[in-house]
mmCIF file of C-alpha atoms and ligand atoms in Angstrom:
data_model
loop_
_atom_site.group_PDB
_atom_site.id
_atom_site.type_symbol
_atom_site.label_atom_id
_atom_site.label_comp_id
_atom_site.label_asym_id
_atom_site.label_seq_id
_atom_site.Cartn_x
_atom_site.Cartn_y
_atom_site.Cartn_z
ATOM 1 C CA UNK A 13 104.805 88.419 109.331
ATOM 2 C CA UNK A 14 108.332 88.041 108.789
ATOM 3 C CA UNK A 15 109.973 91.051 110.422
ATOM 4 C CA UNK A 16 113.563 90.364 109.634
ATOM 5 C CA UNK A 17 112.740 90.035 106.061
ATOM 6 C CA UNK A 18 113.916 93.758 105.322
ATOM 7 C CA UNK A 19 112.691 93.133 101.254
ATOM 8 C CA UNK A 20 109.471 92.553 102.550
ATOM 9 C CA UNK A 21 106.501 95.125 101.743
ATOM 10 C CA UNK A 22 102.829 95.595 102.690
ATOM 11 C CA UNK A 23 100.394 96.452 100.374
ATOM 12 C CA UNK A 24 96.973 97.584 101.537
ATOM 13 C CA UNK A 25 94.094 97.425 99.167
ATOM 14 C CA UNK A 26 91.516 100.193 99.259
ATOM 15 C CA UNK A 27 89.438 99.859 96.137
ATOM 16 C CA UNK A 28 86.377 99.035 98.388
ATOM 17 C CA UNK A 29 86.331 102.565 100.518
ATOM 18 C CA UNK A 30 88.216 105.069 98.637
ATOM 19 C CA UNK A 31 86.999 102.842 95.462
ATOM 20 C CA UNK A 32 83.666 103.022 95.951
ATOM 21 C CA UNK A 33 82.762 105.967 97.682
ATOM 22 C CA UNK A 34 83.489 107.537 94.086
ATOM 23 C CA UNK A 35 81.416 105.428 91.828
ATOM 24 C CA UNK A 36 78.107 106.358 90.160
ATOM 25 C CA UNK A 37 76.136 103.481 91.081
ATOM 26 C CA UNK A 38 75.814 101.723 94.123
ATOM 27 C CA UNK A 39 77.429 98.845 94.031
ATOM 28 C CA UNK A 40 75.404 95.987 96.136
ATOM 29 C CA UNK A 41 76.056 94.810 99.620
ATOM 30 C CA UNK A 42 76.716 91.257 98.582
ATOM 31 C CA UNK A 43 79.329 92.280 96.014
ATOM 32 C CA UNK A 44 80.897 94.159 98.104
ATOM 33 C CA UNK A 45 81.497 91.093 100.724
ATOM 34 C CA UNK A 46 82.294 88.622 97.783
ATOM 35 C CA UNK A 47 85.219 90.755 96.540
ATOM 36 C CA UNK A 48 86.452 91.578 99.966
ATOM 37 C CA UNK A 49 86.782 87.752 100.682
ATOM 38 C CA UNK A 50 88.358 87.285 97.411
ATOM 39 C CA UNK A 51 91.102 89.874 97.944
ATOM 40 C CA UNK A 52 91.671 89.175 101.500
ATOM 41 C CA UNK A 53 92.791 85.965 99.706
ATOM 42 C CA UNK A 54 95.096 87.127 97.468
ATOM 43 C CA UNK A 55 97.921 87.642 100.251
ATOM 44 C CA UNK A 56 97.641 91.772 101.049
ATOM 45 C CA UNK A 57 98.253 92.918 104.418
ATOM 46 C CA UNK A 58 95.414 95.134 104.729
ATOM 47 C CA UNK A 59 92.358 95.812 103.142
ATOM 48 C CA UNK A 60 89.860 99.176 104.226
ATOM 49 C CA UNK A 61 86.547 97.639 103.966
ATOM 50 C CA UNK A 62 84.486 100.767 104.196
ATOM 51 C CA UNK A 63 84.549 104.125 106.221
ATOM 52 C CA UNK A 64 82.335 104.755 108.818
ATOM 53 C CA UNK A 65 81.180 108.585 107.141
ATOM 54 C CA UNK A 66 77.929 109.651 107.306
ATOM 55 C CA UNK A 67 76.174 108.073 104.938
ATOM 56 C CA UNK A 68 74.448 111.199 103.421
ATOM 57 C CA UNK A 69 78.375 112.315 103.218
ATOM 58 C CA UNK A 70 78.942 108.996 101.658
ATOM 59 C CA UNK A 71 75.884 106.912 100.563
ATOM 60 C CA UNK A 72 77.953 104.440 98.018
ATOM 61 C CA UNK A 73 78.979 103.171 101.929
ATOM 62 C CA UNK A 74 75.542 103.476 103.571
ATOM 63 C CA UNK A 75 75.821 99.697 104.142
ATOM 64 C CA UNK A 76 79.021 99.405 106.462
ATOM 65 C CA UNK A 77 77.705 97.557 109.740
ATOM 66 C CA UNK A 78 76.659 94.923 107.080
ATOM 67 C CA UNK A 79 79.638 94.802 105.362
ATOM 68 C CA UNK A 80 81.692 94.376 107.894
ATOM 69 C CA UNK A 81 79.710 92.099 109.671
ATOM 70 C CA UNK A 82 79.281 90.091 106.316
ATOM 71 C CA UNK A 83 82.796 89.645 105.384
ATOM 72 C CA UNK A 84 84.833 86.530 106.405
ATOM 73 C CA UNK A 85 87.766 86.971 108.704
ATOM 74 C CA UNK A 86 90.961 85.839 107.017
ATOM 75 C CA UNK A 87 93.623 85.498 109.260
ATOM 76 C CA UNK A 88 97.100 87.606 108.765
ATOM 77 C CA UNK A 89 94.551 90.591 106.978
ATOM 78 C CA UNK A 90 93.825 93.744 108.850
ATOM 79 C CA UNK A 91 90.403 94.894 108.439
ATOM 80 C CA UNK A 92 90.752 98.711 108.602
ATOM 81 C CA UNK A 93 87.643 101.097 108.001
ATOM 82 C CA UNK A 94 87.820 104.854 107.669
ATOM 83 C CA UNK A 95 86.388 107.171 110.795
ATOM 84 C CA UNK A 96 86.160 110.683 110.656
ATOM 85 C CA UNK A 97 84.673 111.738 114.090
ATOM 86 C CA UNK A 98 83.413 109.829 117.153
ATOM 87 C CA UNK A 99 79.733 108.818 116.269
ATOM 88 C CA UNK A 100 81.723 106.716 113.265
ATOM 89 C CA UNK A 101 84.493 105.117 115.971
ATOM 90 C CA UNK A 102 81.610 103.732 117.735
ATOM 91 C CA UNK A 103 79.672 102.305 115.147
ATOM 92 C CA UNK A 104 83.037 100.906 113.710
ATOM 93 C CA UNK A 105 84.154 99.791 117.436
ATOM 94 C CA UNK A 106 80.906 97.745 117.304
ATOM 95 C CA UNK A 107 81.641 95.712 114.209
ATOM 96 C CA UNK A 108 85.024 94.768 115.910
ATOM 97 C CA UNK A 109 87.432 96.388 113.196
ATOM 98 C CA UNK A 110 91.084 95.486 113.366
ATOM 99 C CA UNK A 111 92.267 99.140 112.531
ATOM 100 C CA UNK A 112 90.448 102.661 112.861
ATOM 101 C CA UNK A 113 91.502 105.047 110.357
ATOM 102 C CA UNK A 114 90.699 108.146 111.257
ATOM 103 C CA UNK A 115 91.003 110.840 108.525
ATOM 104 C CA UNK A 116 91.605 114.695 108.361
ATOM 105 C CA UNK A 117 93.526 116.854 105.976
ATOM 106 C CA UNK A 118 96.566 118.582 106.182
ATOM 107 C CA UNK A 119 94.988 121.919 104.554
ATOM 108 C CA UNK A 120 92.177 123.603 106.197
ATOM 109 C CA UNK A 121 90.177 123.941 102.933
ATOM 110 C CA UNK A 122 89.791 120.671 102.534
ATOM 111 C CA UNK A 123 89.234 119.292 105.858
ATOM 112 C CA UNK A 124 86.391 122.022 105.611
ATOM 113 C CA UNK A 125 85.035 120.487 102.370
ATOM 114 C CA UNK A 126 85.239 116.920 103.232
ATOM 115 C CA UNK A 127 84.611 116.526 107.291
ATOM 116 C CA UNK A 128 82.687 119.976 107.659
ATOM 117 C CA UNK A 129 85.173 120.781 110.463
ATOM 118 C CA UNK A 130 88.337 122.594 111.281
ATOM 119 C CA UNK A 131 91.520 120.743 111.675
ATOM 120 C CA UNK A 132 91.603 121.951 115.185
ATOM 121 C CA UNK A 133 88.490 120.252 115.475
ATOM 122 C CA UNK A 134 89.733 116.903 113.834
ATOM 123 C CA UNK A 135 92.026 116.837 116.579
ATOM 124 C CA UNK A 136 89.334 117.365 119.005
ATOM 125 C CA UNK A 137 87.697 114.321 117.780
ATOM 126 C CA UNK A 138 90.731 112.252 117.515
ATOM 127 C CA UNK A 139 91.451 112.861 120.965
ATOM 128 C CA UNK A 140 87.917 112.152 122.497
ATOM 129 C CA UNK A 141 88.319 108.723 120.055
ATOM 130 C CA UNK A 142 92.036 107.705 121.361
ATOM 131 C CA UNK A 143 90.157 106.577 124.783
ATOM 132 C CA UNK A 144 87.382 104.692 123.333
ATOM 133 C CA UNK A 145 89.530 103.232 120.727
ATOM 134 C CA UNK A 146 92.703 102.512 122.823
ATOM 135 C CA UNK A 147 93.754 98.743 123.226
ATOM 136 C CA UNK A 148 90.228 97.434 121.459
ATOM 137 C CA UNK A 149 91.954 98.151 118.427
ATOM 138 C CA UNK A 150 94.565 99.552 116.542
ATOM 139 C CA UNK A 151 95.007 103.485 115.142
ATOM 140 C CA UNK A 152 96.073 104.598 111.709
ATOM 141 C CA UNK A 153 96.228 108.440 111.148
ATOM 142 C CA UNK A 154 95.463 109.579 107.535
ATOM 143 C CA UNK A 155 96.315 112.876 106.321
ATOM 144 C CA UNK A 156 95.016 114.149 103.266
ATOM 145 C CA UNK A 157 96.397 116.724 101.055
ATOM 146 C CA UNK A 158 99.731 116.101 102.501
ATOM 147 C CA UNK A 159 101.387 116.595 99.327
ATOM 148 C CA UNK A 160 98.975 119.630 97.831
ATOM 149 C CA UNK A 161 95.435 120.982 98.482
ATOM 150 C CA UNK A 162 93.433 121.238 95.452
ATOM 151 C CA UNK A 163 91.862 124.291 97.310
ATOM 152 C CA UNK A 164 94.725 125.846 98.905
ATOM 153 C CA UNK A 165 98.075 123.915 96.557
ATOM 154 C CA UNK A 166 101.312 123.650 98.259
ATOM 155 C CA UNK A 167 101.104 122.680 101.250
ATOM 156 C CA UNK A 168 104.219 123.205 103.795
ATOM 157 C CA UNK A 169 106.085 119.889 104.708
ATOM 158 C CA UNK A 170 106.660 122.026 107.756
ATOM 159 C CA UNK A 171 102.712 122.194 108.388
ATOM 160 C CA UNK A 172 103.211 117.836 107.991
ATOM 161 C CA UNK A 173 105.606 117.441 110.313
ATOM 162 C CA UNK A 174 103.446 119.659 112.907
ATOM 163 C CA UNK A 175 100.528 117.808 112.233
ATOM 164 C CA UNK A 176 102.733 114.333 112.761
ATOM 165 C CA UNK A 177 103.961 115.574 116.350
ATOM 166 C CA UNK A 178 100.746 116.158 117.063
ATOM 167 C CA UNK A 179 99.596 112.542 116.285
ATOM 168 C CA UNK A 180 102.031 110.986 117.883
ATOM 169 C CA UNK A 181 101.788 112.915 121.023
ATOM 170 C CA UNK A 182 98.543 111.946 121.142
ATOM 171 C CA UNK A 183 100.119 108.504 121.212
ATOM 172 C CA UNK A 184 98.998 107.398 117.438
ATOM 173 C CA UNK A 185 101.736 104.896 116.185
ATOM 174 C CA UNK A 186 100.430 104.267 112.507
ATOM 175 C CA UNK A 187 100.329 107.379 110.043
ATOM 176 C CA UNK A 188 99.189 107.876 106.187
ATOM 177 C CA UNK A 189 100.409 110.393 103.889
ATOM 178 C CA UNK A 190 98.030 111.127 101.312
ATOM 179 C CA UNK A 191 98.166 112.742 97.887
ATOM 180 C CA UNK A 192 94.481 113.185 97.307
ATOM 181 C CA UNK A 193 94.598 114.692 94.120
ATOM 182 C CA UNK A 194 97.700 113.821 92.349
ATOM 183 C CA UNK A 195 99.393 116.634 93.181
ATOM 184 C CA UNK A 196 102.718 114.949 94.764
ATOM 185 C CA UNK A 197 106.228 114.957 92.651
ATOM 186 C CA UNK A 198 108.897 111.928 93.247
ATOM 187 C CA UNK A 199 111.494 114.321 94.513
ATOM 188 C CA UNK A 200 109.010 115.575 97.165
ATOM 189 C CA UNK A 201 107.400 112.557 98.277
ATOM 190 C CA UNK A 202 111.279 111.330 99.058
ATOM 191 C CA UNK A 203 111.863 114.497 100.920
ATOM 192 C CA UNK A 204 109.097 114.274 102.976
ATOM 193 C CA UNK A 205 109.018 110.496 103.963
ATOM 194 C CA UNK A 206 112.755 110.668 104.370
ATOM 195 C CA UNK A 207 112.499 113.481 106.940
ATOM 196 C CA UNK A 208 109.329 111.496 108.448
ATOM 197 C CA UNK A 209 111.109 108.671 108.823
ATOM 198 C CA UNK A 210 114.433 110.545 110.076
ATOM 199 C CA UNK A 211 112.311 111.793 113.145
ATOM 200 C CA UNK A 212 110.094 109.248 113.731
ATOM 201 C CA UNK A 213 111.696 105.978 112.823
ATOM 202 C CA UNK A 214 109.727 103.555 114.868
ATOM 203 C CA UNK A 215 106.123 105.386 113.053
ATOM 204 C CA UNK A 216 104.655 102.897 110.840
ATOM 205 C CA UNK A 217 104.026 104.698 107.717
ATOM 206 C CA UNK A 218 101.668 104.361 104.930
ATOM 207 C CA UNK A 219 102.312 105.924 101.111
ATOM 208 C CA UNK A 220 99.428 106.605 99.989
ATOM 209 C CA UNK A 221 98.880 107.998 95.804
ATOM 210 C CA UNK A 222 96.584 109.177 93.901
ATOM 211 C CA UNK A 223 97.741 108.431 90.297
ATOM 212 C CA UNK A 224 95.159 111.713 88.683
ATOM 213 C CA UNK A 225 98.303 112.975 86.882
ATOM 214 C CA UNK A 226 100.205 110.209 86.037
ATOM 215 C CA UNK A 227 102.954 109.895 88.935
ATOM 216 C CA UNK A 228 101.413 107.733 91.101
ATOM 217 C CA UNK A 229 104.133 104.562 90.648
ATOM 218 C CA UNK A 230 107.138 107.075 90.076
ATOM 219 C CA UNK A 231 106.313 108.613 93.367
ATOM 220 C CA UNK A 232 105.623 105.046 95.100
ATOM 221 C CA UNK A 233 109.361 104.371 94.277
ATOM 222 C CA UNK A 234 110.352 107.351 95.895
ATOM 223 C CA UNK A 235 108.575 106.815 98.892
ATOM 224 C CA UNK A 236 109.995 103.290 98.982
ATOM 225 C CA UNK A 237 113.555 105.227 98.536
ATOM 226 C CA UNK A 238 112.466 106.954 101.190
ATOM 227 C CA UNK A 239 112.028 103.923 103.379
ATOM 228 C CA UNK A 240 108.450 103.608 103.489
ATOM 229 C CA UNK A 241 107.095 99.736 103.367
ATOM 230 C CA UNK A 242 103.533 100.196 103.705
ATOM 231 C CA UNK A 243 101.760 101.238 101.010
ATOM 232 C CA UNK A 244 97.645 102.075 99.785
ATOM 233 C CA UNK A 245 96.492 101.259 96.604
ATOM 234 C CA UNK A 246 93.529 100.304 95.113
ATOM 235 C CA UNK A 247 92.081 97.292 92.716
ATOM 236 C CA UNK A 248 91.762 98.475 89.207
ATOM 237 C CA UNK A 249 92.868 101.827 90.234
ATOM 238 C CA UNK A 250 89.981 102.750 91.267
ATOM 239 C CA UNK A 251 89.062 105.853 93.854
ATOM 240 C CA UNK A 252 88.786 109.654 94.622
ATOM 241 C CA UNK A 253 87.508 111.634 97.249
ATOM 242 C CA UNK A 254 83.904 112.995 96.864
ATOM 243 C CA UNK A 255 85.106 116.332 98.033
ATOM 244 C CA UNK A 256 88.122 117.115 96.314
ATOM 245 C CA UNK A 257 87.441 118.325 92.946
ATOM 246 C CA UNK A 258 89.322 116.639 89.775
ATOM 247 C CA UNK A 259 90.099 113.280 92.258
ATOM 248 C CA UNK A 260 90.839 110.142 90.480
ATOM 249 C CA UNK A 261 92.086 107.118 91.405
ATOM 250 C CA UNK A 262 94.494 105.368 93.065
ATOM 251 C CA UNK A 263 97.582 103.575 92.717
ATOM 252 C CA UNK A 264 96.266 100.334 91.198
ATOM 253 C CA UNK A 265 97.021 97.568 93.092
ATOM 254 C CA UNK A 266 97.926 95.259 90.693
ATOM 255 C CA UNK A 267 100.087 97.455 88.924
ATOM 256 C CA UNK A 268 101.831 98.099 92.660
ATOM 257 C CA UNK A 269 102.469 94.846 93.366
ATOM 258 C CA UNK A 270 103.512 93.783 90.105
ATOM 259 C CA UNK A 271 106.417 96.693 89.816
ATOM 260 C CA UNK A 272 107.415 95.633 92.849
ATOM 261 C CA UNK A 273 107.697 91.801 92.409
ATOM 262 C CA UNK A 274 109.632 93.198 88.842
ATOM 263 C CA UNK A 275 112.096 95.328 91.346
ATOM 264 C CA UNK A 276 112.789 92.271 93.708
ATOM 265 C CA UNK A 277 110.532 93.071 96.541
ATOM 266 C CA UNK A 278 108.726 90.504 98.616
ATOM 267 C CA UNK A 279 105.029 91.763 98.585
ATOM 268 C CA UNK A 280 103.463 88.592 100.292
ATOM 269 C CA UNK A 281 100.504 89.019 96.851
ATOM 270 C CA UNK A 282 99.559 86.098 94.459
ATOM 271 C CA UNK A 283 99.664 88.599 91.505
ATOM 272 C CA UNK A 284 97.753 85.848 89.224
ATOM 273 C CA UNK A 285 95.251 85.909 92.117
ATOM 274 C CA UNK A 286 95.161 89.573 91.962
ATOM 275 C CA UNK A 287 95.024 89.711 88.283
ATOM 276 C CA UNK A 288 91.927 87.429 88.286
ATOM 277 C CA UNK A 289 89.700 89.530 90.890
ATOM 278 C CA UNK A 290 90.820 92.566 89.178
ATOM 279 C CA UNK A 291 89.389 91.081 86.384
ATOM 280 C CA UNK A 292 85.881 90.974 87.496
ATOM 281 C CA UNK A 293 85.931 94.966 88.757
ATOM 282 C CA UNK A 294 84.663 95.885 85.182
ATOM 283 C CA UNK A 295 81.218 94.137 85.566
ATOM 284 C CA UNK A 296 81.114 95.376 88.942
ATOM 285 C CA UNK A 297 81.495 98.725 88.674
ATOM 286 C CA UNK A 298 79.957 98.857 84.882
ATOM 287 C CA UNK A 299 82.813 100.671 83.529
ATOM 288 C CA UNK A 300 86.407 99.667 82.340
ATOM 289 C CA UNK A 301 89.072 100.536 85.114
ATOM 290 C CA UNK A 302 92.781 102.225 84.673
ATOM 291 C CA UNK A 303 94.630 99.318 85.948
ATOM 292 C CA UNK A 304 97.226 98.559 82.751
ATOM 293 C CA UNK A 305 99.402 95.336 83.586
ATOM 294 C CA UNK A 306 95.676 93.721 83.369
ATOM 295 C CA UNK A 307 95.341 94.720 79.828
ATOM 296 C CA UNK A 308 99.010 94.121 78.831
ATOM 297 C CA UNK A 309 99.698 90.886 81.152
ATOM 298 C CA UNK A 310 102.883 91.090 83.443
ATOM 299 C CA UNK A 311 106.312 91.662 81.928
ATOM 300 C CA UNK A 312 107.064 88.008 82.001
ATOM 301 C CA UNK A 313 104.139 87.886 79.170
ATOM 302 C CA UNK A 314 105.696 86.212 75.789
ATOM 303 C CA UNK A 315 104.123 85.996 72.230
ATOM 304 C CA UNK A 316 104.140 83.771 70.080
ATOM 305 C CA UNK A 317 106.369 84.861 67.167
ATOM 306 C CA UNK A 318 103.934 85.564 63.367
ATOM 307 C CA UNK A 319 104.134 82.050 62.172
ATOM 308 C CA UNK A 320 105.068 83.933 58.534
ATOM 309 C CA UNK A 321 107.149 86.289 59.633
ATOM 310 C CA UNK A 322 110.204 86.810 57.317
ATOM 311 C CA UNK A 323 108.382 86.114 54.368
ATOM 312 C CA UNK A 324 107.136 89.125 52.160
ATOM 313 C CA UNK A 325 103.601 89.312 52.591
ATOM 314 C CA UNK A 326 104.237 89.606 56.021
ATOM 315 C CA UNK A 327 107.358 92.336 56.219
ATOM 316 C CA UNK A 328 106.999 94.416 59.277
ATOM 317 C CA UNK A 329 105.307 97.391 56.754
ATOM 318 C CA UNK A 330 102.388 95.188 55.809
ATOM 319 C CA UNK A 331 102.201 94.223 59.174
ATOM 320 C CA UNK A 332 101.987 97.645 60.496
ATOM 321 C CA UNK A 333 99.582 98.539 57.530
ATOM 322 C CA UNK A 334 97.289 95.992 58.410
ATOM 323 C CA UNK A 335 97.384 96.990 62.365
ATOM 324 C CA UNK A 336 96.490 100.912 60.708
ATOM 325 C CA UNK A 337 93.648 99.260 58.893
HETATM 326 N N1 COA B 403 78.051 108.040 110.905
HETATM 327 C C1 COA B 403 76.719 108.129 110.698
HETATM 328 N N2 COA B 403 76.030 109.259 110.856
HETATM 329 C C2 COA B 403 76.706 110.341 111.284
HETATM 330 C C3 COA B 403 78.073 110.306 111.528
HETATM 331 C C4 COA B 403 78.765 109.101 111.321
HETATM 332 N N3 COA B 403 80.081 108.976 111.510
HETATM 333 N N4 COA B 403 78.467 111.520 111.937
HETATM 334 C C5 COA B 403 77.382 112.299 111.930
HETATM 335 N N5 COA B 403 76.323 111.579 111.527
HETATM 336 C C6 COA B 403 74.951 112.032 111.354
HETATM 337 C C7 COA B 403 74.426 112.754 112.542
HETATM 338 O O1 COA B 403 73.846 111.842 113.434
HETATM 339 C C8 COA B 403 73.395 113.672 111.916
HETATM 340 O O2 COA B 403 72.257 112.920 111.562
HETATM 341 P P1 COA B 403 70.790 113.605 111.440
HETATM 342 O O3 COA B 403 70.892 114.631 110.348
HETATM 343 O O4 COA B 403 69.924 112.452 111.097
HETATM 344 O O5 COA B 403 70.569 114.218 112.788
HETATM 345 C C9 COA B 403 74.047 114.061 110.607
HETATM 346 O O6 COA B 403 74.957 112.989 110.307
HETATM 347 C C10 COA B 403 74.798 115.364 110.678
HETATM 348 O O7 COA B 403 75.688 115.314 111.757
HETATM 349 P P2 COA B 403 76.810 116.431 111.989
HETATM 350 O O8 COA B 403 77.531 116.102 113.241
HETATM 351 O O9 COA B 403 76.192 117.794 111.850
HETATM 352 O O10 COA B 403 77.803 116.136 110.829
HETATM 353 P P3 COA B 403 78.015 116.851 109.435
HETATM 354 O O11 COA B 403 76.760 116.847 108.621
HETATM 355 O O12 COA B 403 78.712 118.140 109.662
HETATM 356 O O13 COA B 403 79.027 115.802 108.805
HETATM 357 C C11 COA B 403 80.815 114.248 108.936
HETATM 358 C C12 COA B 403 80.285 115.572 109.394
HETATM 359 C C13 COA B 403 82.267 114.172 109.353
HETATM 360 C C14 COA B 403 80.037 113.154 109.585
HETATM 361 C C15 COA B 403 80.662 114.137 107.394
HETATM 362 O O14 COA B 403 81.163 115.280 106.784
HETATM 363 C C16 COA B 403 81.348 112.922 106.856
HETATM 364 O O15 COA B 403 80.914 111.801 107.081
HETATM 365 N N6 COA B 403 82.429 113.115 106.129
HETATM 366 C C17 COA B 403 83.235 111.988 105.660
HETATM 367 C C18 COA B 403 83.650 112.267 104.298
HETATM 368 C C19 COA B 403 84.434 111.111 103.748
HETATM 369 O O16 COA B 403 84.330 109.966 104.138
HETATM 370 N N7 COA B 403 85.209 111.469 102.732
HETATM 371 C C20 COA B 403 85.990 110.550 101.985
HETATM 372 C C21 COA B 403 87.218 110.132 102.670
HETATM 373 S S1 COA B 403 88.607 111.096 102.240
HETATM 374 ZN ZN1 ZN B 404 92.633 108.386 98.729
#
C-alpha cells in the first residue's frame, strides 16, 4: 500500500457475508470459495468472507471454517469475517483470519434483535475477545444503526461518539459506521464522520451504506468529504441484515468503484475485472441483482451512431415510436 498516495481509497467487498446471509437459497460452499478467489483478484483491499454467527442465527453461513479454510490467500487482501461474541472469535481465531469484525449496534433495539444481547453486554464480549484476539490478528469495530434504528429511528451522534470512546479505550484502532437500513442522509453522514475524524484522526474508519432508499452513493461522497477512505460495499449490491426489518442491500461495489475512478480517485480495482465477476452473481444467487453500471456499462461506454439516422424513416419520432412498440 502506498500511504503517501493521499487519492488513494480502499474498497472492501462484502457481498459474501452481509450478501449472503440475506439470500433465499443457500448458496454452495464451493461457490462461495470460487468467487472469493475471483474478487480477491480484482485488486480490493478487503473482502469479509463470512461471519462467525451462530449458524441457526445465520444458516446461509453455516459453512465458515470451510470457507475460510477453502479460499486461497491472495497477498495485499485482508480476509476479515464478522464475530459477534467470543465462542465466534475462537472459531474465527482458528481459521487464522486477517481481521475480526466484531459487530454490535448503536441502538439497543437492535442489538437486542440481532445478537440477543444488550449493548452493555456487547461490550462485555468485546472486552473478554480483545485478549484472545490481541496481536494474532487485527480488530475492526462495526456499529450498526449508527445512522438510524429501524426499531428505535434517530439515533444520537452523541450516543456514536460514546460508543467510539468506548472502543477505542478498549484499545480498538479500526471502526465501521453502519447504516443498516438506509436510513442515513448526505448531510449527516458528513457531520458525523467529520466530527469522528476531528477526534480521532489516527482511527481507521470504514463507511459503510446500505443503499434501501436510494442514497447509498450520495452519502458515500459525503463520507469521502468527510475524509473517510475506507469504504464497504458489496458485489451486485447485494445484502441486508436478517434482523432488521425492510434491509436491502448494499452499496454495490462496482458501482463504488466505478464513481470513484469517474471522480479521480485511485481505488487500486480492475473495474473490467469487477464487472466480469459481477456478472456471474445472477446465476449464483438465481435472481437479477441492483448493481446498474453492469447493465448500462461504465460512462466511458460509446454507441455506435443509427447507421440511417438523418434520413426520414428514421427521425428521432419513429425512432422513439418504435422503442414504445
Ligand atoms: N458460533 C456458533 N455457535 C454459537 C455461537 C457462535 N458464535 N454463539 C453461540 N452459539 C451456539 C451456542 O453454542 C448454543 O448452541 P446449542 O443451542 O447447540 O447449545 C446456541 O448457539 C445458543 O447460544 P447462546 O449463547 O444462547 O446464543 P443466542 O442463541 O442468544 O445467540 C448470537 C447469540 C450472538 C450467537 C446470535 O444471535 C448470532 O449469531 N447473531 C449474529 C447475527 C448476525 O450475524 N447478524 C448479521 C450481521 S449484522
Ligand atoms: Zn450491512
Amino acid at each position: 500500500m502506498n500511504t503517501t498516495d493521499r487519492q488513494r481509497l480502499f474498497i472492501q467487498d462484502v457481498a459474501v457475508r452481509d450478501g449472503f446471509q440475506i439470500e433465499p437459497r443457500f448458496v454452495p460452499t464451493e461457490q462461495k470459495i470460487a468467487l472469493i478467489d475471483r474478487l480477491g483478484r480484482c485488486g480490493l483491499a478487503k473482502i469479509e468472507v463470512t461471519s462467525f454467527s451462530s449458524p441457526k442465527a445465520i444458516p446461509m453461513l453455516a459453512d465458515a471454517e470451510v470457507v475460510m479454510r477453502g479460499i486461497a490467500r491472495i497477498e495485499g487482501v485482508e480476509y476479515a469475517a464478522l464475530v459477534p461474541n467470543l465462542r465466534g472469535c475462537e472459531r474465527a481465531l482458528a481459521c487464522n483470519v486477517d481481521e475480526i469484525n466484531l459487530v454490535m449496534s448503536a441502538s439497543e433495539s437492535h442489538n437486542r434483535a440481532n445478537l440477543g444481547m444488550s449493548c452493555e453486554d456487547s461490550l462485555r464480549q468485546f472486552a473478554k475477545i480483545l485478549p484472545l484476539a490481541h496481536g494474532a490478528t487485527a480488530i475492526n469495530a462495526s456499529l450498526s444503526t449508527a445512522f438510524g434504528c429501524p426499531f428505535e429511528g434517530s439515533v444520537p451522534a452523541g450516543r456514536v461518539m460514546d460508543l467510539i470512546a468506548r472502543l477505542t479505550d478498549m484499545g480498538i484502532a479500526r471502526v465501521s459506521l453502519c447504516d443498516t437500513t438506509g436510513m442515513a442522509n448526505p448531510a449527516q453522514v458528513e457531520d458525523i464522520f467529520g466530527s469522528v475524524l476531528r477526534m480521532w484522526p489516527t482511527l481507521q474508519v470504514t463507511a459503510h451504506f446500505h443503499n434501501t432508499r436510494g442514497m447509498g452513493l450520495a452519502n458515500a461522497v459525503a463520507a469521502l468529504n468527510a475524509g473517510v477512505r475506507h469504504f464497504d460495499a458489496s458485489l451486485g449490491g447485494l445484502g441486508g441484515c436478517p434482523f432488521a426489518p425492510g434491509a436491502t442491500g448494499n452499496v454495490c461495489t462496482e458501482d463504488l468503484v466505478h464513481m470513484f475512478d469517474s471522480m479521480g480517485w485511485n481505488t487500486g480495482v480492475d473495474l473490467t475485472e469487477l464487472l466480469e465477476v459481477a456478472a456471474a452473481l445472477p446465476i449464483i444467487v438465481g435472481h437479477d441483482v441492483p448493481g446498474q453500471v453492469l447493465k448500462a456499462g461504465p460512462w466511458t461506454r460509446r454507441h455506435a451512431l443509427p447507421p440511417t439516422q438523418g434520413s426520414p424513416a428514421m427521425s428521432p419520432s419513429n425512432v422513439c415510436a418504435g422503442v414504445r412498440a
